[in-house]
Amino acid sequence: MTNADLIALAAEMTRHSYAPYSHFHVGAALLCRDGRVWTGCNIENAAFGPTVCAERVAFFSAIRDGARDFERIAVVGGEEGRITSFTYPCGVCRQVMREFCGDDFAVIVSDGKEIREIALGDLLPHSFSPADLAR
Ligand code: THU
């Protein structure tokens, strides 16, 4: 699966986004090392706090299904689903990624024209991780 394939799946997922408050529709596609893909979209809430990002929906769906070995995630977003700039994962999602992935986990983003790849280690340096709680 190429980065472009994964971005296409993420872009398709923006159509499922529930974002009546921000109108910012996000899609994510998470690739496992065995080739399986889980997708997610952002789901907002009138109380704001319960809102979840597309990345976490993808991760939690994968974990729910027993997947653990993740390779890459593609993320795209934009107002009403129009992808015109890069959408990088928020801090909370970066920390959720860190729970299950190492520094080499790749985050793929696109502005609809160019595709960029950045390592989780560069997005969340000096992170707190499960290793810090290892006995
Ligand atoms: N959002 C995501 O789904 N992923 C990100 O990486 C950034 C933000 C969502 C949360 C909220 O529904 C909307 O985008 C505006 O913040």
PDB file of C-alpha atoms and ligand atoms in Angstrom:
ATOM      1  CA  MET A   1       0.000   0.000   0.000  1.00  0.00           C
ATOM      2  CA  THR A   2       1.546   3.293  -1.091  1.00  0.00           C
ATOM      3  CA  ASN A   3       1.313   6.542   0.853  1.00  0.00           C
ATOM      4  CA  ALA A   4      -0.965   7.850  -1.922  1.00  0.00           C
ATOM      5  CA  ASP A   5      -3.294   4.829  -1.466  1.00  0.00           C
ATOM      6  CA  LEU A   6      -3.445   5.452   2.267  1.00  0.00           C
ATOM      7  CA  ILE A   7      -4.133   9.173   1.764  1.00  0.00           C
ATOM      8  CA  ALA A   8      -6.966   8.261  -0.627  1.00  0.00           C
ATOM      9  CA  LEU A   9      -8.560   6.043   2.040  1.00  0.00           C
ATOM     10  CA  ALA A  10      -8.223   8.830   4.618  1.00  0.00           C
ATOM     11  CA  ALA A  11      -9.772  11.344   2.217  1.00  0.00           C
ATOM     12  CA  GLU A  12     -12.712   9.000   1.582  1.00  0.00           C
ATOM     13  CA  MET A  13     -13.247   8.777   5.339  1.00  0.00           C
ATOM     14  CA  THR A  14     -13.737  12.557   5.664  1.00  0.00           C
ATOM     15  CA  ARG A  15     -17.210  11.897   4.174  1.00  0.00           C
ATOM     16  CA  HIS A  16     -18.162  10.064   7.381  1.00  0.00           C
ATOM     17  CA  SER A  17     -16.991  12.922   9.600  1.00  0.00           C
ATOM     18  CA  TYR A  18     -19.537  14.262  12.078  1.00  0.00           C
ATOM     19  CA  ALA A  19     -18.410  17.863  12.549  1.00  0.00           C
ATOM     20  CA  PRO A  20     -21.449  20.142  12.858  1.00  0.00           C
ATOM     21  CA  TYR A  21     -19.559  22.559  15.164  1.00  0.00           C
ATOM     22  CA  SER A  22     -16.122  23.065  13.618  1.00  0.00           C
ATOM     23  CA  HIS A  23     -17.134  22.061  10.067  1.00  0.00           C
ATOM     24  CA  PHE A  24     -13.592  20.674   9.875  1.00  0.00           C
ATOM     25  CA  HIS A  25     -13.830  17.171   8.434  1.00  0.00           C
ATOM     26  CA  VAL A  26     -10.934  14.815   9.137  1.00  0.00           C
ATOM     27  CA  GLY A  27     -10.210  11.289   7.912  1.00  0.00           C
ATOM     28  CA  ALA A  28      -7.502   8.819   8.917  1.00  0.00           C
ATOM     29  CA  ALA A  29      -6.298   5.470   7.595  1.00  0.00           C
ATOM     30  CA  LEU A  30      -4.080   3.317   9.809  1.00  0.00           C
ATOM     31  CA  LEU A  31      -1.951   0.610   8.198  1.00  0.00           C
ATOM     32  CA  CYS A  32      -0.845  -2.492  10.106  1.00  0.00           C
ATOM     33  CA  ARG A  33       2.380  -4.313   9.294  1.00  0.00           C
ATOM     34  CA  ASP A  34       0.276  -7.271   8.068  1.00  0.00           C
ATOM     35  CA  GLY A  35      -1.421  -5.029   5.467  1.00  0.00           C
ATOM     36  CA  ARG A  36      -4.750  -4.513   7.199  1.00  0.00           C
ATOM     37  CA  VAL A  37      -6.136  -0.975   7.356  1.00  0.00           C
ATOM     38  CA  TRP A  38      -8.451   0.677   9.874  1.00  0.00           C
ATOM     39  CA  THR A  39     -10.075   3.993   9.157  1.00  0.00           C
ATOM     40  CA  GLY A  40     -11.556   6.762  11.273  1.00  0.00           C
ATOM     41  CA  CYS A  41     -13.233  10.143  11.099  1.00  0.00           C
ATOM     42  CA  ASN A  42     -13.669  12.864  13.691  1.00  0.00           C
ATOM     43  CA  ILE A  43     -16.870  12.696  15.742  1.00  0.00           C
ATOM     44  CA  GLU A  44     -17.866  15.907  17.517  1.00  0.00           C
ATOM     45  CA  ASN A  45     -20.241  16.477  20.411  1.00  0.00           C
ATOM     46  CA  ALA A  46     -22.450  19.357  21.552  1.00  0.00           C
ATOM     47  CA  ALA A  47     -20.612  19.261  24.891  1.00  0.00           C
ATOM     48  CA  PHE A  48     -17.320  19.680  22.934  1.00  0.00           C
ATOM     49  CA  GLY A  49     -15.190  17.677  25.435  1.00  0.00           C
ATOM     50  CA  PRO A  50     -16.332  14.237  24.217  1.00  0.00           C
ATOM     51  CA  THR A  51     -15.207  15.022  20.639  1.00  0.00           C
ATOM     52  CA  VAL A  52     -12.780  12.467  19.255  1.00  0.00           C
ATOM     53  CA  CYS A  53     -10.295  12.908  16.439  1.00  0.00           C
ATOM     54  CA  ALA A  54     -10.178  10.744  13.334  1.00  0.00           C
ATOM     55  CA  GLU A  55      -6.794   9.278  14.345  1.00  0.00           C
ATOM     56  CA  ARG A  56      -8.053   8.026  17.686  1.00  0.00           C
ATOM     57  CA  VAL A  57     -11.147   6.482  16.118  1.00  0.00           C
ATOM     58  CA  ALA A  58      -8.855   4.557  13.742  1.00  0.00           C
ATOM     59  CA  PHE A  59      -6.474   3.501  16.520  1.00  0.00           C
ATOM     60  CA  PHE A  60      -9.174   2.459  18.988  1.00  0.00           C
ATOM     61  CA  SER A  61     -11.069   0.519  16.297  1.00  0.00           C
ATOM     62  CA  ALA A  62      -7.875  -1.351  15.425  1.00  0.00           C
ATOM     63  CA  ILE A  63      -7.068  -2.078  19.060  1.00  0.00           C
ATOM     64  CA  ARG A  64     -10.643  -3.250  19.591  1.00  0.00           C
ATOM     65  CA  ASP A  65     -10.123  -5.727  16.735  1.00  0.00           C
ATOM     66  CA  GLY A  66      -6.913  -7.075  18.255  1.00  0.00           C
ATOM     67  CA  ALA A  67      -4.390  -5.280  16.038  1.00  0.00           C
ATOM     68  CA  ARG A  68      -1.193  -4.013  17.690  1.00  0.00           C
ATOM     69  CA  ASP A  69       1.558  -3.779  15.092  1.00  0.00           C
ATOM     70  CA  PHE A  70       1.185  -0.457  13.294  1.00  0.00           C
ATOM     71  CA  GLU A  71       3.301   0.886  10.441  1.00  0.00           C
ATOM     72  CA  ARG A  72       1.816   4.148   9.145  1.00  0.00           C
ATOM     73  CA  ILE A  73      -1.182   6.452   9.452  1.00  0.00           C
ATOM     74  CA  ALA A  74      -2.500   8.883   6.848  1.00  0.00           C
ATOM     75  CA  VAL A  75      -4.410  11.972   7.988  1.00  0.00           C
ATOM     76  CA  VAL A  76      -6.195  14.598   5.926  1.00  0.00           C
ATOM     77  CA  GLY A  77      -8.716  17.270   6.799  1.00  0.00           C
ATOM     78  CA  GLY A  78     -10.231  20.557   5.842  1.00  0.00           C
ATOM     79  CA  GLU A  79     -13.226  22.835   6.124  1.00  0.00           C
ATOM     80  CA  GLU A  80     -16.280  20.909   4.912  1.00  0.00           C
ATOM     81  CA  GLY A  81     -13.832  18.238   3.754  1.00  0.00           C
ATOM     82  CA  ARG A  82     -11.950  20.460   1.304  1.00  0.00           C
ATOM     83  CA  ILE A  83      -8.323  19.428   1.648  1.00  0.00           C
ATOM     84  CA  THR A  84      -6.188  22.491   0.961  1.00  0.00           C
ATOM     85  CA  SER A  85      -3.619  22.425   3.765  1.00  0.00           C
ATOM     86  CA  PHE A  86      -1.754  19.847   5.853  1.00  0.00           C
ATOM     87  CA  THR A  87      -3.533  18.502   8.947  1.00  0.00           C
ATOM     88  CA  TYR A  88      -1.049  17.191  11.500  1.00  0.00           C
ATOM     89  CA  PRO A  89      -2.255  15.068  14.447  1.00  0.00           C
ATOM     90  CA  CYS A  90      -3.107  16.943  17.640  1.00  0.00           C
ATOM     91  CA  GLY A  91      -1.048  16.425  20.795  1.00  0.00           C
ATOM     92  CA  VAL A  92      -3.517  13.996  22.350  1.00  0.00           C
ATOM     93  CA  CYS A  93      -3.477  11.789  19.244  1.00  0.00           C
ATOM     94  CA  ARG A  94       0.334  11.876  19.142  1.00  0.00           C
ATOM     95  CA  GLN A  95       0.370  10.558  22.708  1.00  0.00           C
ATOM     96  CA  VAL A  96      -2.130   7.804  21.813  1.00  0.00           C
ATOM     97  CA  MET A  97       0.113   6.815  18.880  1.00  0.00           C
ATOM     98  CA  ARG A  98       3.095   6.715  21.253  1.00  0.00           C
ATOM     99  CA  GLU A  99       1.299   4.171  23.413  1.00  0.00           C
ATOM    100  CA  PHE A 100       1.372   1.627  20.593  1.00  0.00           C
ATOM    101  CA  CYS A 101       4.111   2.824  18.223  1.00  0.00           C
ATOM    102  CA  GLY A 102       7.794   3.608  18.259  1.00  0.00           C
ATOM    103  CA  ASP A 103       9.711   6.621  16.992  1.00  0.00           C
ATOM    104  CA  ASP A 104       9.799   5.184  13.459  1.00  0.00           C
ATOM    105  CA  PHE A 105       6.002   5.040  13.075  1.00  0.00           C
ATOM    106  CA  ALA A 106       5.202   7.166  10.014  1.00  0.00           C
ATOM    107  CA  VAL A 107       2.557   9.888   9.847  1.00  0.00           C
ATOM    108  CA  ILE A 108       1.515  10.738   6.294  1.00  0.00           C
ATOM    109  CA  VAL A 109      -0.190  14.066   5.575  1.00  0.00           C
ATOM    110  CA  SER A 110      -1.300  15.806   2.419  1.00  0.00           C
ATOM    111  CA  ASP A 111      -2.606  19.209   1.335  1.00  0.00           C
ATOM    112  CA  GLY A 112      -4.321  17.612  -1.666  1.00  0.00           C
ATOM    113  CA  LYS A 113      -1.277  18.148  -3.855  1.00  0.00           C
ATOM    114  CA  GLU A 114       1.869  17.128  -2.010  1.00  0.00           C
ATOM    115  CA  ILE A 115       2.303  14.138   0.322  1.00  0.00           C
ATOM    116  CA  ARG A 116       4.630  14.443   3.321  1.00  0.00           C
ATOM    117  CA  GLU A 117       5.875  11.751   5.683  1.00  0.00           C
ATOM    118  CA  ILE A 118       7.111  12.479   9.189  1.00  0.00           C
ATOM    119  CA  ALA A 119       8.242  10.117  11.947  1.00  0.00           C
ATOM    120  CA  LEU A 120       6.372  10.024  15.248  1.00  0.00           C
ATOM    121  CA  GLY A 121       9.730  10.556  16.968  1.00  0.00           C
ATOM    122  CA  ASP A 122       9.946  13.962  15.279  1.00  0.00           C
ATOM    123  CA  LEU A 123       6.321  14.866  16.082  1.00  0.00           C
ATOM    124  CA  LEU A 124       6.628  13.895  19.744  1.00  0.00           C
ATOM    125  CA  PRO A 125      10.246  14.033  20.886  1.00  0.00           C
ATOM    126  CA  HIS A 126      11.280  13.251  24.477  1.00  0.00           C
ATOM    127  CA  SER A 127       7.926  11.563  25.024  1.00  0.00           C
ATOM    128  CA  PHE A 128       6.478   9.767  28.007  1.00  0.00           C
ATOM    129  CA  SER A 129       5.797   6.183  26.961  1.00  0.00           C
ATOM    130  CA  PRO A 130       4.939   2.725  28.324  1.00  0.00           C
ATOM    131  CA  ALA A 131       8.682   2.169  28.830  1.00  0.00           C
ATOM    132  CA  ASP A 132       8.625   4.780  31.579  1.00  0.00           C
ATOM    133  CA  LEU A 133       6.247   2.630  33.598  1.00  0.00           C
ATOM    134  CA  ALA A 134       7.998  -0.675  32.910  1.00  0.00           C
ATOM    135  CA  ARG A 135       8.923  -2.558  36.055  1.00  0.00           C
TER     136      ARG A 135
HETATM  137  N1  THU B   1      -9.294  16.854  14.492  1.00  0.00           N
HETATM  138  C1  THU B   1      -8.990  15.584  14.109  1.00  0.00           C
HETATM  139  O1  THU B   1      -9.883  14.751  13.915  1.00  0.00           O
HETATM  140  N2  THU B   1      -7.681  15.265  13.981  1.00  0.00           N
HETATM  141  C2  THU B   1      -6.642  16.141  14.095  1.00  0.00           C
HETATM  142  O2  THU B   1      -5.506  15.748  13.970  1.00  0.00           O
HETATM  143  C3  THU B   1      -6.920  17.561  14.359  1.00  0.00           C
HETATM  144  C4  THU B   1      -8.303  17.868  14.801  1.00  0.00           C
HETATM  145  C5  THU B   1     -10.704  17.231  14.595  1.00  0.00           C
HETATM  146  C6  THU B   1     -11.216  17.465  15.983  1.00  0.00           C
HETATM  147  C7  THU B   1     -12.383  18.390  15.724  1.00  0.00           C
HETATM  148  O3  THU B   1     -13.531  17.622  15.419  1.00  0.00           O
HETATM  149  C8  THU B   1     -11.991  19.162  14.483  1.00  0.00           C
HETATM  150  O4  THU B   1     -10.932  18.434  13.898  1.00  0.00           O
HETATM  151  C9  THU B   1     -11.549  20.586  14.762  1.00  0.00           C
HETATM  152  O5  THU B   1     -10.573  20.614  15.743  1.00  0.00           O
END
